Short mmCIF file of C-alpha atoms and ligand atoms in Angstrom, two decimals:
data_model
loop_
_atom_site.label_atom_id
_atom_site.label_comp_id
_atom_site.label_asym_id
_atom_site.label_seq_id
_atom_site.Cartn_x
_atom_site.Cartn_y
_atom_site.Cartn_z
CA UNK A 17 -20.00 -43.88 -107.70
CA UNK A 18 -23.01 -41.29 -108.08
CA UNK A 19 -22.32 -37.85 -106.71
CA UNK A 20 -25.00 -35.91 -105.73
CA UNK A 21 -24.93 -31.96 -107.09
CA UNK A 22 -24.47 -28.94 -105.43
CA UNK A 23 -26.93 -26.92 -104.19
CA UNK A 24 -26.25 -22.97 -103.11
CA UNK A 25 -27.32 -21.43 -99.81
CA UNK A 26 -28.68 -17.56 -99.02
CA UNK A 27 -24.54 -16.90 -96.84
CA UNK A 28 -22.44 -17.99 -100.52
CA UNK A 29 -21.50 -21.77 -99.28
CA UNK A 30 -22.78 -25.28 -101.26
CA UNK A 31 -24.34 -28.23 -99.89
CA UNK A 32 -24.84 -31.43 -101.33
CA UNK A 33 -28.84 -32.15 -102.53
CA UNK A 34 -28.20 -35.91 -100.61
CA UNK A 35 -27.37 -36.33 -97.17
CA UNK A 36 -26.99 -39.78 -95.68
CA UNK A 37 -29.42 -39.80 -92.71
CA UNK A 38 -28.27 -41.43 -89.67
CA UNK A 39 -31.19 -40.87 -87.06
CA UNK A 40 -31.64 -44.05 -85.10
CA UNK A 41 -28.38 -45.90 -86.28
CA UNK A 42 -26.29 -46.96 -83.41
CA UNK A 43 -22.64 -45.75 -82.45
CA UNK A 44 -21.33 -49.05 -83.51
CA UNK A 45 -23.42 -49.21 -86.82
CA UNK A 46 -22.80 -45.70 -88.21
CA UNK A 47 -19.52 -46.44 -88.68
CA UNK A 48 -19.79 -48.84 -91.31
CA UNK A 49 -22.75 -47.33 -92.79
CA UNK A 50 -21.22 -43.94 -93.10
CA UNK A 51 -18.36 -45.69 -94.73
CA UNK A 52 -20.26 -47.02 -97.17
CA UNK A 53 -22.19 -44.27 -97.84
CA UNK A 54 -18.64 -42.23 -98.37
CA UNK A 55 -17.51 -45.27 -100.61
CA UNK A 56 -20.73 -44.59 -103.25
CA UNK A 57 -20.71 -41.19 -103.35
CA UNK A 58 -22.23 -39.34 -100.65
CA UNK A 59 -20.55 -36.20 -99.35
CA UNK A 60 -22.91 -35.11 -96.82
CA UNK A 61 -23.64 -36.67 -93.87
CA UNK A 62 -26.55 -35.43 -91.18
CA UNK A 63 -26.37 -36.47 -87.39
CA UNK A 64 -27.29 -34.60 -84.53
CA UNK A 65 -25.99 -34.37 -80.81
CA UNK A 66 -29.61 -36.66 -80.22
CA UNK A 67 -28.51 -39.43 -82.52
CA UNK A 68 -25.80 -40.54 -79.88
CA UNK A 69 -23.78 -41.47 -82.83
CA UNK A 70 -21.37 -38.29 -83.52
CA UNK A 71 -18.42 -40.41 -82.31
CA UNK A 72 -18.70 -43.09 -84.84
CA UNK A 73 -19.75 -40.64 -87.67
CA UNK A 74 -16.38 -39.23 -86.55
CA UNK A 75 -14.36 -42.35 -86.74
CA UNK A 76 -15.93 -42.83 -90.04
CA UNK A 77 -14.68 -39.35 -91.22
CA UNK A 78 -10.97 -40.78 -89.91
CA UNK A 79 -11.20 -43.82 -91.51
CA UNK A 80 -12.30 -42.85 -95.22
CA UNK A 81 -9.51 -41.29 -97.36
CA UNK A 82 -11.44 -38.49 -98.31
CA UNK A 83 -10.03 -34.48 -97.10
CA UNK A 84 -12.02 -33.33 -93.95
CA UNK A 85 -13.56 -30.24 -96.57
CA UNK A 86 -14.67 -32.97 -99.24
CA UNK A 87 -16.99 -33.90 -96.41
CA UNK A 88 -20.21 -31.47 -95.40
CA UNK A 89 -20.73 -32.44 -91.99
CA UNK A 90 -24.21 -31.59 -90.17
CA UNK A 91 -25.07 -31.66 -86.49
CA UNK A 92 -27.69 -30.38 -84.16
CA UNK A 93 -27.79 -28.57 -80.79
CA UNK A 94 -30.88 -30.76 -78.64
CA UNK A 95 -33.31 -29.31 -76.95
CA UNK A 96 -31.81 -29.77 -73.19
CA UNK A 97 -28.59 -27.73 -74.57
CA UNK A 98 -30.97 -24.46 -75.23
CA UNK A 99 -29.99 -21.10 -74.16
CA UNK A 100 -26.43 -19.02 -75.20
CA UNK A 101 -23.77 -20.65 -73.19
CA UNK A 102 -25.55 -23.88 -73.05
CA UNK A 103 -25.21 -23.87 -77.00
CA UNK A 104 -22.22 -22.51 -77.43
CA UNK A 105 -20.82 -25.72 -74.40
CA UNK A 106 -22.93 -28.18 -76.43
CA UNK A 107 -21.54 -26.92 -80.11
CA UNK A 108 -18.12 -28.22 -78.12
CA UNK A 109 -19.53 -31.29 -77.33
CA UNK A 110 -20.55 -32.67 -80.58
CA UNK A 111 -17.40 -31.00 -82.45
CA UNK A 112 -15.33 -33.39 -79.83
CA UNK A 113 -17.70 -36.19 -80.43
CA UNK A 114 -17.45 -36.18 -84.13
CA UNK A 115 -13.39 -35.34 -83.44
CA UNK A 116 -13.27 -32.08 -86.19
CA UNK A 117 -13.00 -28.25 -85.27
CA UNK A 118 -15.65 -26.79 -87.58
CA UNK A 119 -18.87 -28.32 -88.51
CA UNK A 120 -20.28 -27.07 -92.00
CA UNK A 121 -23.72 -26.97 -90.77
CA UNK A 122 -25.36 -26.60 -87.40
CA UNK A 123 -28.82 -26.46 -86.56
CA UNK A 124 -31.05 -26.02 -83.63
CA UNK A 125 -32.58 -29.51 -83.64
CA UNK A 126 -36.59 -28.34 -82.60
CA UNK A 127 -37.81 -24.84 -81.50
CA UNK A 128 -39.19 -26.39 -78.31
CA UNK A 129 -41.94 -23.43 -78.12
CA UNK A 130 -41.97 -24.12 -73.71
CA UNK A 131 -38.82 -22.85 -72.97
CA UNK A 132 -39.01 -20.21 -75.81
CA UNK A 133 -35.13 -19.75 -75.68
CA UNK A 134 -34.43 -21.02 -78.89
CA UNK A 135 -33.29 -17.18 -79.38
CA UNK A 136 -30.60 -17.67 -76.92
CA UNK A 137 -29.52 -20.37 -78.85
CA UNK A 138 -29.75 -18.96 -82.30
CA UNK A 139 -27.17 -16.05 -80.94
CA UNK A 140 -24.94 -18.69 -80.37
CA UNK A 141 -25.05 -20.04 -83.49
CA UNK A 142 -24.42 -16.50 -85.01
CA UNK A 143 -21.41 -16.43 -83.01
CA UNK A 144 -19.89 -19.70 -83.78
CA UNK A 145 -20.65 -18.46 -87.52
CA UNK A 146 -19.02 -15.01 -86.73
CA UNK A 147 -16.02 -17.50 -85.55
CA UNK A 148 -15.84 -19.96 -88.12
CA UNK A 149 -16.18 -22.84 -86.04
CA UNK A 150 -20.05 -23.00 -87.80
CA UNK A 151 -19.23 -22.64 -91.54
CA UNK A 152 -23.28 -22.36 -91.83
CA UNK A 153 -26.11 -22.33 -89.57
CA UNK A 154 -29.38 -23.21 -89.54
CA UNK A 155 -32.68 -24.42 -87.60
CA UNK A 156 -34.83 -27.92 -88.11
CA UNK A 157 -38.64 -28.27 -87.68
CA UNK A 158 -38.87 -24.47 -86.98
CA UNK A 159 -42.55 -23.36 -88.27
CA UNK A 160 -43.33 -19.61 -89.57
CA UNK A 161 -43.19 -17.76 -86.09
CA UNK A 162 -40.50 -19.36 -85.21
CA UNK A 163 -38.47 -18.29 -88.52
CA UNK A 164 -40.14 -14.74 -87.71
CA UNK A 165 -38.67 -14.60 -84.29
CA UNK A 166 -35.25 -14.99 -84.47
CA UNK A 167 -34.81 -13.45 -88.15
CA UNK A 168 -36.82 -10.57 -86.62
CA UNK A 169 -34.47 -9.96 -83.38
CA UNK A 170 -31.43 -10.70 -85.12
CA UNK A 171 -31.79 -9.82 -88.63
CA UNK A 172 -29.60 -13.37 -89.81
CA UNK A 173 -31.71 -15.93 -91.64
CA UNK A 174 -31.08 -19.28 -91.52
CA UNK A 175 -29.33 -21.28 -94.40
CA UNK A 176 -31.29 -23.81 -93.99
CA UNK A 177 -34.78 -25.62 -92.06
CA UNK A 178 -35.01 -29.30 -92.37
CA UNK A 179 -38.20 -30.29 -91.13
CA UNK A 180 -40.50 -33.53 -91.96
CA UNK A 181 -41.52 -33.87 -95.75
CA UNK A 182 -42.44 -36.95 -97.84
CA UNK A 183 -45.56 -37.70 -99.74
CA UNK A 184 -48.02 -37.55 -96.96
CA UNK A 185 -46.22 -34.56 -95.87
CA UNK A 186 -45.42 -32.46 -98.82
CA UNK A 187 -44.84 -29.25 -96.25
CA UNK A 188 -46.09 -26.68 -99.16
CA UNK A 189 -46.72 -24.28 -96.85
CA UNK A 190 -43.32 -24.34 -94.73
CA UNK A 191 -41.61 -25.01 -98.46
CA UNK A 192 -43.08 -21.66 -99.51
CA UNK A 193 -42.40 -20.12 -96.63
CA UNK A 194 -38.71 -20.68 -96.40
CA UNK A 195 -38.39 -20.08 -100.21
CA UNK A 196 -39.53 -16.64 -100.05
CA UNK A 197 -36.94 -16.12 -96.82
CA UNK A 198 -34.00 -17.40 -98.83
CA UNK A 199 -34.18 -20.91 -96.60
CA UNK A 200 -33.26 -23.80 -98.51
CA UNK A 201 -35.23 -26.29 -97.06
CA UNK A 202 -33.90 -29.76 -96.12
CA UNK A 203 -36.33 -33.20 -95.73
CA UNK A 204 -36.14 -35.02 -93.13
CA UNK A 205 -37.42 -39.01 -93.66
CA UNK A 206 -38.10 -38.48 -97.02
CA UNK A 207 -39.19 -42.16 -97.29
CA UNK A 208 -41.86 -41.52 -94.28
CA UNK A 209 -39.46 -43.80 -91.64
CA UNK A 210 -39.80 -46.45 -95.02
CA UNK A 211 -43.57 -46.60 -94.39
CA UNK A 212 -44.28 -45.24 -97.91
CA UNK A 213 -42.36 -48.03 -99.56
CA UNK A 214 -44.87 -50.25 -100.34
CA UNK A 215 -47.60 -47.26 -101.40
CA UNK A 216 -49.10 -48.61 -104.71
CA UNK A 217 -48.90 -45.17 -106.07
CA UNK A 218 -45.38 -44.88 -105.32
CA UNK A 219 -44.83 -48.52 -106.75
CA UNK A 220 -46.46 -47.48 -110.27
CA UNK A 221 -44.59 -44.54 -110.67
CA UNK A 222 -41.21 -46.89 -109.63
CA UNK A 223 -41.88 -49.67 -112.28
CA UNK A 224 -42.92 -46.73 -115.08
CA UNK A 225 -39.27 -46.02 -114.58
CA UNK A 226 -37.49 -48.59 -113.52
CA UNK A 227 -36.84 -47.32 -110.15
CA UNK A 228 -37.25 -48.45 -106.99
CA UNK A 229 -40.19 -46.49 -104.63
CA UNK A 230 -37.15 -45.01 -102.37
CA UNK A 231 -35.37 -43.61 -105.41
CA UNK A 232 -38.76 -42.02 -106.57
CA UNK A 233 -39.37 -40.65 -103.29
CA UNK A 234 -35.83 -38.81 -103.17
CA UNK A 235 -36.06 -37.70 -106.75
CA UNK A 236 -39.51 -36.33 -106.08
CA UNK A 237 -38.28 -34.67 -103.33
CA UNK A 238 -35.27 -32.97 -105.11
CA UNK A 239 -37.38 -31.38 -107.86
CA UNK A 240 -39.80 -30.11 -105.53
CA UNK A 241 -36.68 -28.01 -104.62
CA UNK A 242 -35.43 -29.75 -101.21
CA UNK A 243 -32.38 -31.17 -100.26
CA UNK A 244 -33.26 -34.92 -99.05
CA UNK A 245 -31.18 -37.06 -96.19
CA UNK A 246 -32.57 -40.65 -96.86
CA UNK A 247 -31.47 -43.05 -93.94
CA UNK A 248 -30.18 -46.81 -94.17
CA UNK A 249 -27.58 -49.04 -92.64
CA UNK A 250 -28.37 -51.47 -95.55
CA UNK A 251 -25.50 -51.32 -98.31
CA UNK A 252 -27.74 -51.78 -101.10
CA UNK A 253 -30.27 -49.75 -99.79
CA UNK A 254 -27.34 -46.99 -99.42
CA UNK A 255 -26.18 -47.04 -102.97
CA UNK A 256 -29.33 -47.08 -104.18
CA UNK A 257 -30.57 -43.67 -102.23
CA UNK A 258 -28.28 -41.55 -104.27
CA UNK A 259 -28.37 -43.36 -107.34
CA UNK A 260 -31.16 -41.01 -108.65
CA UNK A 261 -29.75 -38.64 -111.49
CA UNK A 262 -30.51 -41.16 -114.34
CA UNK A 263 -34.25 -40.12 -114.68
CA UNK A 264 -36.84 -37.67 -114.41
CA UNK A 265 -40.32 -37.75 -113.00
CA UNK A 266 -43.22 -35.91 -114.92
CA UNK A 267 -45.69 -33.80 -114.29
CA UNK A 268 -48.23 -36.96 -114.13
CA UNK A 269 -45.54 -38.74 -111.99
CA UNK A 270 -45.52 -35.42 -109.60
CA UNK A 271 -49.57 -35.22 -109.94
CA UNK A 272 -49.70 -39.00 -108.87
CA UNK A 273 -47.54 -38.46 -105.73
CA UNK A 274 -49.75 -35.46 -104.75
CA UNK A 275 -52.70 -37.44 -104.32
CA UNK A 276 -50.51 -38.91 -101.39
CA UNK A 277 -51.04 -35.85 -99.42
CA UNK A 278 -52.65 -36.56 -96.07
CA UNK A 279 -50.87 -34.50 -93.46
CA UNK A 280 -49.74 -37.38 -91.58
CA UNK A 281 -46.44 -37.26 -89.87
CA UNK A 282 -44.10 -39.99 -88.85
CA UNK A 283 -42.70 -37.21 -86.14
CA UNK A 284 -44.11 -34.91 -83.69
CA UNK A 285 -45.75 -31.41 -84.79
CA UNK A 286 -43.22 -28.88 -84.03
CA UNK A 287 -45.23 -26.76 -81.98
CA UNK A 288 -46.36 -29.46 -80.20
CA UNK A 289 -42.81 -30.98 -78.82
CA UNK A 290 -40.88 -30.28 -76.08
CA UNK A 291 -39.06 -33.18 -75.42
CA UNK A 292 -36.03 -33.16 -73.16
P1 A2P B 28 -32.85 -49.71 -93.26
O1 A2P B 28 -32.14 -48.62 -92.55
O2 A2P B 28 -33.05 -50.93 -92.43
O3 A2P B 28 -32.22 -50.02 -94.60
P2 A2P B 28 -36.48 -42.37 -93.85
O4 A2P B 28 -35.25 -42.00 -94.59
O5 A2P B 28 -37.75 -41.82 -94.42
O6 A2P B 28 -36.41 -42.08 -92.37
O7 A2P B 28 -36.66 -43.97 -93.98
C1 A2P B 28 -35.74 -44.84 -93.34
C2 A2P B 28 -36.33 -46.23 -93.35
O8 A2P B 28 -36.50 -46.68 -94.71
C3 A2P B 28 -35.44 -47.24 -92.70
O9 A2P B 28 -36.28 -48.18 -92.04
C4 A2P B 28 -34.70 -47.89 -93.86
O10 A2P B 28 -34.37 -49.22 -93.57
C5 A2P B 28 -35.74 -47.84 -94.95
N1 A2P B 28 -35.12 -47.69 -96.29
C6 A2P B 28 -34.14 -46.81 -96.62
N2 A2P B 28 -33.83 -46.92 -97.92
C7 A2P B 28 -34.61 -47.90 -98.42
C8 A2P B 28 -34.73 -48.49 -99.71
N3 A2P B 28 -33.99 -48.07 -100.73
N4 A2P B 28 -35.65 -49.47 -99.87
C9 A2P B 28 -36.42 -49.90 -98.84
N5 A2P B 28 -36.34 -49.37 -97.59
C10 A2P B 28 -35.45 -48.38 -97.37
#
């Protein structure tokens, strides 16, 4: 069992540096895989109210013998849920889904810049903090002006922003950004959706430690400074995601991985999407 350490956010509270990912894993799937993942280690789990899998992350929670507050539990409000009330009816939603009363995280999944109520939402958040039904809150994908906006009108920065970042996207800027605001910032598909597993430069750096190119790409990711939420329903795969405190990469291992920097995204651009 590998336990991943703790990392401290700008309102006092801790969060694991792993999550186990589970965007794109089926209701029936996630169950299993989030048991798994609790059996190795892992002690954060990220879904989202998108993911259509809160209910079996839920049954998962049930079924593992670990205490409801060994568990940090993420989940995100969607874009269709925007606006105060909408947010605060779609908080209940997922928290009945997933079958707790307080999430430890939530975040407002995309900023969705054509509606431009992702303030509304934000409030909402505040208040389910203010209530304690949101131990922490937080956004995802949110670029500079949207960070501006709501810290600006509300004066309450976010925990955390999870937004894309793996070797093509290294996200200096947005890392920066939310460093100097106190954000800790979270990656989302850190392995770029597992397209950067068979990069040669990844590979060298892999066999130079015995490693394999996923557990270089989440340990490259953690000392940049992120906290990373690897996905797999593969048990091996799983285990291996979190098994990444035994070594160290270098600066010529960190120097190598930066020549992978090409801006391109697995994901949409931020200010771009405005999905419903
Ligand atoms: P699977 O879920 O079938 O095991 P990301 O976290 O960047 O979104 O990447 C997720 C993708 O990478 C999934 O397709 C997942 O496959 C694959 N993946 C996850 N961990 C590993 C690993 N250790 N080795 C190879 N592929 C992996």
């Amino acid at each position: 069992m590998v336990f991943a350490p703790l990392v401290e956010m700008n309102d006092g509270r801790s969060i694991p540096v792993i999550g186990f990912g589970v965007w794109q894993v089926p209701d029936d799937v996630v169950v299993d895989a989030t048991l798994k993942a609790l059996e190795v280690g892992y002690r954060h789990i990220d879904t989202a109210y998108l993911y259509l899998n809160e209910r079996g992350v839920g049954e998962a929670l049930r079924r593992s013998e670990l205490d409801r507050d060994d568990i940090f539990v993420t989940t995100k409000v969607w874009n269709t849920d925007h606006g105060y009330d909408e947010t605060l009816r779609a908080f209940d939603k997922s928290t009945g889904l997933l079958g707790i009363d307080e999430v430890d995280l939530y975040l407002i999944h995309w900023p969705t810049p054509a509606r431009d109520i992702y303030l509304d939402s934000w409030r909402a958040l505040i208040r389910l903090r203010e209530e304690g039904r949101a131990r922490s809150i937080g956004v995802s994908n949110f670029h500079e002006a949207h960070l501006r906006k709501i810290i600006d009108e509300t004066g309450v920065i976010p925990a955390i922003n999870q937004i894309e970042l793996h070797p093509w996207l290294p996200q200096t800027h947005m890392r920066d950004i939310d460093g100097r605001l106190g954000i800790k910032t979270e990656a989302w598909s850190p392995l770029g959706s597992g397209r950067l597993i068979d990069d040669p430069v990844i590979a060298e750096v892999a066999a130079k430690h015995g490693k394999s190119p996923a557990q270089v790409m989440v340990r490259w990711s953690i000392q940049l400074g992120n906290i990373v939420l690897p996905k797999s329903v593969t048990p091996e795969r799983i285990e291996q995601n979190i098994d990444v405190f035994d070594f160290q990469l270098d600066d010529a291992d960190m120097a190598a991985i930066a020549t992978l920097e090409s801006g391109r995204r697995t994901g949409p651009n931020p200010d771009e999407f405005n999905e419903a």
